[in-house]
PDB file of C-alpha atoms and ligand atoms in Angstrom:
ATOM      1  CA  UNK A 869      63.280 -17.886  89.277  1.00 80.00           C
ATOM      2  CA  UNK A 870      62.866 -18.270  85.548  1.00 81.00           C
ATOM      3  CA  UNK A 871      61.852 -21.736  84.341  1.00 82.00           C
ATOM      4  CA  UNK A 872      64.390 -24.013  81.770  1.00 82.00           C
ATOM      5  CA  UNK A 873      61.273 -23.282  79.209  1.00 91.00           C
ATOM      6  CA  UNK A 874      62.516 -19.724  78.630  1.00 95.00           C
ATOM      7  CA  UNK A 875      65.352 -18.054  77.342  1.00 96.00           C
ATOM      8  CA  UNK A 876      66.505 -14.430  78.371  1.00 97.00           C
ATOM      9  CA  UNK A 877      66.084 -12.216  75.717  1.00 98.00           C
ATOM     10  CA  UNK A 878      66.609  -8.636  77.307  1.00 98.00           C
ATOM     11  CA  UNK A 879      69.097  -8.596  80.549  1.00 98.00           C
ATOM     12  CA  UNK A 880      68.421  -5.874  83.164  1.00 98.00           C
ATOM     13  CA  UNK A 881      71.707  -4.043  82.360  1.00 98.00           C
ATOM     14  CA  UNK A 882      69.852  -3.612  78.841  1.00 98.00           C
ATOM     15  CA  UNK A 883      66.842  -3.056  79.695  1.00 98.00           C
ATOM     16  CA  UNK A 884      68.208  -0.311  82.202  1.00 98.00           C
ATOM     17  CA  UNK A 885      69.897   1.734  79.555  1.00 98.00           C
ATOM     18  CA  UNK A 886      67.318   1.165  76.675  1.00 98.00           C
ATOM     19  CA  UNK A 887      64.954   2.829  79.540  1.00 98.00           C
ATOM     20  CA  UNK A 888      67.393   5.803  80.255  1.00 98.00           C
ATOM     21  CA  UNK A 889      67.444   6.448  76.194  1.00 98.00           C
ATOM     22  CA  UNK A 890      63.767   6.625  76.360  1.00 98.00           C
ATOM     23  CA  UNK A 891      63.415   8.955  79.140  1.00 98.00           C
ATOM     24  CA  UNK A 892      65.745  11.476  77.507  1.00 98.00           C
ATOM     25  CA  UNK A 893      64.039  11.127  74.242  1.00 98.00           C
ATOM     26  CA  UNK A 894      60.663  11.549  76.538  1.00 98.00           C
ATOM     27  CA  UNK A 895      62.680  14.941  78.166  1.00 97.00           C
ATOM     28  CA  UNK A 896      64.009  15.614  75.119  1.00 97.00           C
ATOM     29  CA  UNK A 897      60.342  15.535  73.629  1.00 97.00           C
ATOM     30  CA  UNK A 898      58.343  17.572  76.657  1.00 96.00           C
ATOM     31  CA  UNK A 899      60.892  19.407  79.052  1.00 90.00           C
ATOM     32  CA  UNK A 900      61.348  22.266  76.768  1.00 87.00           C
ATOM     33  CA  UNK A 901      57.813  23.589  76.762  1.00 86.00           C
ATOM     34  CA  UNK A 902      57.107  23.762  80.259  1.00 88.00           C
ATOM     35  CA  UNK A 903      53.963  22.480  79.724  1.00 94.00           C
ATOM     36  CA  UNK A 904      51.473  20.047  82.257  1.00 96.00           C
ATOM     37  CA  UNK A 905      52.456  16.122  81.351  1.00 98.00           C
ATOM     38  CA  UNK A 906      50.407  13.309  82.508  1.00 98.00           C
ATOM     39  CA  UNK A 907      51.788   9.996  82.450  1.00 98.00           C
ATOM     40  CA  UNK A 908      49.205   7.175  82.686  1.00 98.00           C
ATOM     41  CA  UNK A 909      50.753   3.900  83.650  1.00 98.00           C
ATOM     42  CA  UNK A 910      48.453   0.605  82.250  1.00 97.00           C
ATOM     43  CA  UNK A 911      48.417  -2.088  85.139  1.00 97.00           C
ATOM     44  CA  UNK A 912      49.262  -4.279  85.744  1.00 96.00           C
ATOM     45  CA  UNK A 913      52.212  -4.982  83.361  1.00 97.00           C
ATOM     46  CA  UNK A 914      53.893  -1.480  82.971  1.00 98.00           C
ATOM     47  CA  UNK A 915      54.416  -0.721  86.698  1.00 98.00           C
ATOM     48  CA  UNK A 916      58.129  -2.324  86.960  1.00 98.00           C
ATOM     49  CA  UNK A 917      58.763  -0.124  83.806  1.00 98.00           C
ATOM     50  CA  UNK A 918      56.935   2.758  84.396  1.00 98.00           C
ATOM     51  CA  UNK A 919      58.754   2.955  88.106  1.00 98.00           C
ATOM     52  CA  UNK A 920      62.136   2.899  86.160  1.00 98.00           C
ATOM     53  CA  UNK A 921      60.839   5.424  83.710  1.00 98.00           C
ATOM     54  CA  UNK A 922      59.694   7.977  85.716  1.00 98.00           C
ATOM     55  CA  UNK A 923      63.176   7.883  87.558  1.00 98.00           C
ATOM     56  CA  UNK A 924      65.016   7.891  84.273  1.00 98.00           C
ATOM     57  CA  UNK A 925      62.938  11.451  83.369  1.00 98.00           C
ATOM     58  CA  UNK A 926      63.974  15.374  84.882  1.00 97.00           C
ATOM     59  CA  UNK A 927      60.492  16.155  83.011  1.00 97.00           C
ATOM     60  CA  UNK A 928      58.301  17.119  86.207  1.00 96.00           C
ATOM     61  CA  UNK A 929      55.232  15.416  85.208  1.00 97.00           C
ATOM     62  CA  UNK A 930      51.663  13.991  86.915  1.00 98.00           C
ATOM     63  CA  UNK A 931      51.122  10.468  87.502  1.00 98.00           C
ATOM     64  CA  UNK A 932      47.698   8.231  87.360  1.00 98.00           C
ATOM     65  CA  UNK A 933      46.409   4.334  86.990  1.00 98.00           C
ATOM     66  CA  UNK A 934      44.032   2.610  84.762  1.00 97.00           C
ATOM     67  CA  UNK A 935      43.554  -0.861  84.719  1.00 96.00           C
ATOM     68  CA  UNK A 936      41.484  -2.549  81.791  1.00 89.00           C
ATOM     69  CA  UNK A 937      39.145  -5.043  82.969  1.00 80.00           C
ATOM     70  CA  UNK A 938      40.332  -8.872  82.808  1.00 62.00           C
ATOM     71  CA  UNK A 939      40.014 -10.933  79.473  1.00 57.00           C
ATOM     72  CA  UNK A 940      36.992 -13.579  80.463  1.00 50.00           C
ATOM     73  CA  UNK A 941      36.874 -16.914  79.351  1.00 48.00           C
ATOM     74  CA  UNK A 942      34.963 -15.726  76.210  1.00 46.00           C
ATOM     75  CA  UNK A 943      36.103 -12.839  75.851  1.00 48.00           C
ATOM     76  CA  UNK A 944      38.266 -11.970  72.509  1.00 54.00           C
ATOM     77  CA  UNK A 945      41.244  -8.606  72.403  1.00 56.00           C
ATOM     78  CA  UNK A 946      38.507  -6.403  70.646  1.00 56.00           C
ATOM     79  CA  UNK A 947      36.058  -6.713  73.668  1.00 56.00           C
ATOM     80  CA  UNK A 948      38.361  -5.958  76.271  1.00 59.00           C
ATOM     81  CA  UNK A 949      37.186  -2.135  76.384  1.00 67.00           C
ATOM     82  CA  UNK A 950      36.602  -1.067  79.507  1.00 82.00           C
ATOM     83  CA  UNK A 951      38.344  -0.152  82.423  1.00 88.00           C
ATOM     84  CA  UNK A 952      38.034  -2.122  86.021  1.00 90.00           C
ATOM     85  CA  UNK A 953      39.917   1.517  87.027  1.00 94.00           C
ATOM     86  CA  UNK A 954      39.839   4.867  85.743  1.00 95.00           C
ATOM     87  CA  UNK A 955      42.755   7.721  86.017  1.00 97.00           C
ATOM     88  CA  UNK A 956      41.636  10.201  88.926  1.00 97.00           C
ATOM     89  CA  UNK A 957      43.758  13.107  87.335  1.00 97.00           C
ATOM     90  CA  UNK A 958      42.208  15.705  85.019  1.00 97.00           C
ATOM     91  CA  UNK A 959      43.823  15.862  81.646  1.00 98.00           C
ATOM     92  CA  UNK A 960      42.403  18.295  80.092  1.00 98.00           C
ATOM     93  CA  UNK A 961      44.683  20.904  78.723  1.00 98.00           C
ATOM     94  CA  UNK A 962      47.486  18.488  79.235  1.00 98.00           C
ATOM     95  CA  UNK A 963      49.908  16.422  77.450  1.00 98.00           C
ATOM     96  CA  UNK A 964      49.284  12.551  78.116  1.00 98.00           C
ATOM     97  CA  UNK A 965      51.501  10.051  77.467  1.00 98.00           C
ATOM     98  CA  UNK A 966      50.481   6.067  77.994  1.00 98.00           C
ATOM     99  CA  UNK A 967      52.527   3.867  79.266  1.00 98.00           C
ATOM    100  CA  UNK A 968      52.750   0.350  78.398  1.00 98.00           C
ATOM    101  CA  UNK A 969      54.732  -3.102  78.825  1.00 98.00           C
ATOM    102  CA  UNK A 970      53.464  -4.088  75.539  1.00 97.00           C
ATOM    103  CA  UNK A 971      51.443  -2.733  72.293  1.00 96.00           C
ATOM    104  CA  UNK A 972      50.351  -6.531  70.664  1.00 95.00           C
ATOM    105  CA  UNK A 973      47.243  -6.237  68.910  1.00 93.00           C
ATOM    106  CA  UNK A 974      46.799  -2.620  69.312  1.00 94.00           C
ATOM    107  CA  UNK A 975      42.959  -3.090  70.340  1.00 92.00           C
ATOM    108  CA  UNK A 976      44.306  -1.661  74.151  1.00 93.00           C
ATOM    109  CA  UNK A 977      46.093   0.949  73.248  1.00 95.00           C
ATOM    110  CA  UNK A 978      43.240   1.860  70.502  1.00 94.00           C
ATOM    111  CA  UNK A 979      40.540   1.937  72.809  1.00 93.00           C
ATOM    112  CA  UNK A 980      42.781   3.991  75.739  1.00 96.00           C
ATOM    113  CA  UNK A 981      43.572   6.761  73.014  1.00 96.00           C
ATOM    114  CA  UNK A 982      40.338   6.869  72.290  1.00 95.00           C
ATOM    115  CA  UNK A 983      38.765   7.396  75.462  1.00 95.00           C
ATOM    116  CA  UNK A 984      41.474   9.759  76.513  1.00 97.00           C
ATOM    117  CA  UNK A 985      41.426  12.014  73.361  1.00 97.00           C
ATOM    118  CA  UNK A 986      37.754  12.029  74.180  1.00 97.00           C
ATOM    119  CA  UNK A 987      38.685  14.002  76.909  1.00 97.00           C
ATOM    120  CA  UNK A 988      40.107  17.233  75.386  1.00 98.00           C
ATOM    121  CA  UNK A 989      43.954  16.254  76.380  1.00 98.00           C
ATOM    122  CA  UNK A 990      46.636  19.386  74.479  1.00 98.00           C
ATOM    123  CA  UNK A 991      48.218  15.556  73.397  1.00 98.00           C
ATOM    124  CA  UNK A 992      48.331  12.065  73.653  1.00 98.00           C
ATOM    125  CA  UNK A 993      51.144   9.825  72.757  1.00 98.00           C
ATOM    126  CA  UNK A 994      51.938   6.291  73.536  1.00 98.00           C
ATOM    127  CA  UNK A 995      55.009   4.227  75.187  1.00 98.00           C
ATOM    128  CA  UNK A 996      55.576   0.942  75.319  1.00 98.00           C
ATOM    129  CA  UNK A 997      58.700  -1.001  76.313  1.00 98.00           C
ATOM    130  CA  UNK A 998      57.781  -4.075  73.707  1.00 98.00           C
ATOM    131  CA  UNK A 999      56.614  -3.567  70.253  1.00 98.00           C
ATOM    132  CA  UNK A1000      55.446  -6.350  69.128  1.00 97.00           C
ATOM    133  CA  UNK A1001      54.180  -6.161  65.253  1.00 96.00           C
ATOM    134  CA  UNK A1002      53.514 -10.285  64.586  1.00 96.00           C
ATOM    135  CA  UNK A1003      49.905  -9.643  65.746  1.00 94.00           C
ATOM    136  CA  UNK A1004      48.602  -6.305  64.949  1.00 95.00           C
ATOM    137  CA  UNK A1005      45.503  -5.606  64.114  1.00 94.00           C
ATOM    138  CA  UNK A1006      45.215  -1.981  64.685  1.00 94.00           C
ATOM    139  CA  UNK A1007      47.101   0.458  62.784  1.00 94.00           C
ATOM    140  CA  UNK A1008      48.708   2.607  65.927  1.00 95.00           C
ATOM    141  CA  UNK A1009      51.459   5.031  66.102  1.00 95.00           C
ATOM    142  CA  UNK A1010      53.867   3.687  68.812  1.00 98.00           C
ATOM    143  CA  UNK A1011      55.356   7.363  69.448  1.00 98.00           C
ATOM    144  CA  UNK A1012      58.138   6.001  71.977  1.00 98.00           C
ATOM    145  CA  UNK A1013      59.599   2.352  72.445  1.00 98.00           C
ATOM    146  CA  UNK A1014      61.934   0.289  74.034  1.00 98.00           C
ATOM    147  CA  UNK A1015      62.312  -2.769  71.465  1.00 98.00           C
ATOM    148  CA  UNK A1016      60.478  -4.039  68.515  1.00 98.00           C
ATOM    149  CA  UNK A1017      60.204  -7.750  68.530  1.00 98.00           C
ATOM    150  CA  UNK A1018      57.923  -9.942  65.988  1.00 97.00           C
ATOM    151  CA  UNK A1019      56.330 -12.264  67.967  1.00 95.00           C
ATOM    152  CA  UNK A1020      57.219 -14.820  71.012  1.00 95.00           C
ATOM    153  CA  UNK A1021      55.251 -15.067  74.553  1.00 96.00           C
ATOM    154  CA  UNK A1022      57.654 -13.004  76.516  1.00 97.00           C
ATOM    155  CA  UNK A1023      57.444 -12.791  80.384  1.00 97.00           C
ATOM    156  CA  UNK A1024      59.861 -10.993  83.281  1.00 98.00           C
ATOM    157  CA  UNK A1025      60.150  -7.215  83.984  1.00 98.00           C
ATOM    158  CA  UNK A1026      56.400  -7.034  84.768  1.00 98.00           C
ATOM    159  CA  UNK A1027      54.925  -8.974  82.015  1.00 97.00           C
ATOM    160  CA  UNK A1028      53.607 -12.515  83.081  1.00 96.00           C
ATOM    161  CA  UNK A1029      51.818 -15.624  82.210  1.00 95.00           C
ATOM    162  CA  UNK A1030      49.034 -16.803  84.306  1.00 94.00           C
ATOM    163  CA  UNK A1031      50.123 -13.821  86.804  1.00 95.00           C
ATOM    164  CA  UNK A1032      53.704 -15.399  87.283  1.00 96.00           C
ATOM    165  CA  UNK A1033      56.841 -14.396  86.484  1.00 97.00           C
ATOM    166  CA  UNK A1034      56.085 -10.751  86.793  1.00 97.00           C
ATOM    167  CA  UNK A1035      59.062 -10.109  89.209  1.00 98.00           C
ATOM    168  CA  UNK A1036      61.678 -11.147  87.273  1.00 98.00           C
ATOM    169  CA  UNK A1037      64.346  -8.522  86.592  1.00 98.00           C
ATOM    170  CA  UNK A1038      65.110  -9.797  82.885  1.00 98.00           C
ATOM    171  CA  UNK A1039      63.058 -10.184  79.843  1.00 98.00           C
ATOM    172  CA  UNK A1040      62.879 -13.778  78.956  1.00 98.00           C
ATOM    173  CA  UNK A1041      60.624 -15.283  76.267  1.00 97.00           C
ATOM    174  CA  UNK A1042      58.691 -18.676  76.850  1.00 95.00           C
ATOM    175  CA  UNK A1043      59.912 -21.664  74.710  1.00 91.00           C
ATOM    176  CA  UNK A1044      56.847 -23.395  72.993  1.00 78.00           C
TER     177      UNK A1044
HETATM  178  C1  PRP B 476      48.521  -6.852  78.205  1.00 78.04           C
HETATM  179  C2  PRP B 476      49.380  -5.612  78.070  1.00 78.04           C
HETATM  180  C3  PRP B 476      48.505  -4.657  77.343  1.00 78.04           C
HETATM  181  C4  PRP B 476      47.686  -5.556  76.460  1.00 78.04           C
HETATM  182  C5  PRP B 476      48.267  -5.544  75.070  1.00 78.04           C
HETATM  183  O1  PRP B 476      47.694  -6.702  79.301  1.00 78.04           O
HETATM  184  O2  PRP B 476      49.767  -5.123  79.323  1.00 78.04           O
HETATM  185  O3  PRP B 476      47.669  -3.919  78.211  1.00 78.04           O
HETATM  186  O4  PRP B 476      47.756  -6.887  77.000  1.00 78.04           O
HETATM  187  O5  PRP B 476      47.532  -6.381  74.228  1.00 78.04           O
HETATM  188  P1  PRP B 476      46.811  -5.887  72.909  1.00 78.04           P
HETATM  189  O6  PRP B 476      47.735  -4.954  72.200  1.00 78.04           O
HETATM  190  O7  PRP B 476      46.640  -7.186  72.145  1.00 78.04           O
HETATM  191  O8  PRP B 476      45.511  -5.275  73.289  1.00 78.04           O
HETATM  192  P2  PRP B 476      46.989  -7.926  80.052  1.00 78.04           P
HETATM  193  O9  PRP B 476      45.557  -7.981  79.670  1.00 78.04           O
HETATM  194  O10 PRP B 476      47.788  -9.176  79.861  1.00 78.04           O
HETATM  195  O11 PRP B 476      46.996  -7.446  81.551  1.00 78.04           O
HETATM  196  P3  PRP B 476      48.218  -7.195  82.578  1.00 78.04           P
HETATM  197  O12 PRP B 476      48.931  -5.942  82.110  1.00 78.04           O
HETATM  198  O13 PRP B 476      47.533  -6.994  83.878  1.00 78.04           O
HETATM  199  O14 PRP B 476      49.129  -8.401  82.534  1.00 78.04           O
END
């Protein structure tokens, strides 16, 4: 159930065809070539999306996991660089694309382009369902993404706060 401290601010009927626009543009973008495609899905946050994405896609592509480790109590955006679990897929040779609920900072996304590139991928591009510029720090192409926001806490569609709210089928931002 969402809480009276939020307010929707993407419904699943648009969040369901903002997702089918991206996998064309993702089919549109890959299918022609034939070519390997590797899509890496971030946890926990992109699953609901990524699930939705995949199915939205005629693109046969590869799928894999990372996880970044947690944030600890001290721990700021810029140290959160490594991963609690790795991809088990080679990508060498093939085209990656990362997929995320949400590009804030950038210092995520940085570091997994990074380490990916490091490993002799033929690309690697990056999408994310939010966005969100308010905060960046890191200047970051954002090759492919559902909806460019400014800033707000958002929660819902796999994103959470404190680990809740992950389940709900809407977007809804948090009220201060
Ligand atoms: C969120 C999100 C990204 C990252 C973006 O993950 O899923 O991975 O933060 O932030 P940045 O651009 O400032 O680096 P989080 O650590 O909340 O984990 P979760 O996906 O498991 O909720």
């Amino acid at each position: 159930m969402p809480s009276e401290h939020m307010h929707c601010l993407f419904d699943p009927q648009t969040i369901a065809s903002r997702v089918r626009e991206l996998g064309a543009a993702i089919d549109q973008a890959y299918g022609q070539a034939g070519e390997p495609l590797v899509l890496i899905c971030v946890l926990k946050g992109a699953f609901i999306f990524f699930a939705d994405l995949i199915r939205s896609m005629q693109t046969p592509v590869e799928l894999d996991f990372v996880r970044m480790a947690s944030y600890g109590q001290q721990t700021t955006r810029q140290e959160k660089v490594h991963f609690s679990k790795d991809i088990e897929v080679s990508i060498q040779g093939k085209h990656v694309l990362i997929v995320e609920d949400i590009v804030d900072t950038g210092h995520t996304m940085a570091y997994l382009k990074k380490v990916f590139d490091a490993r002799r991928p033929a690309s690697v591009a990056v999408c994310s369902l939010i966005h969100k510029i308010g905060r960046r720090e890191v200047d970051l192409d954002i090759d492919f993404y559902g909806f460019r926001l400014d800033k707000g806490f958002i929660v819902g569609y796999g994103l959470d706060c404190a680990e809740a709210y992950r389940q709900l089928d809407a977007i809804y931002e948090l009220e201060e």
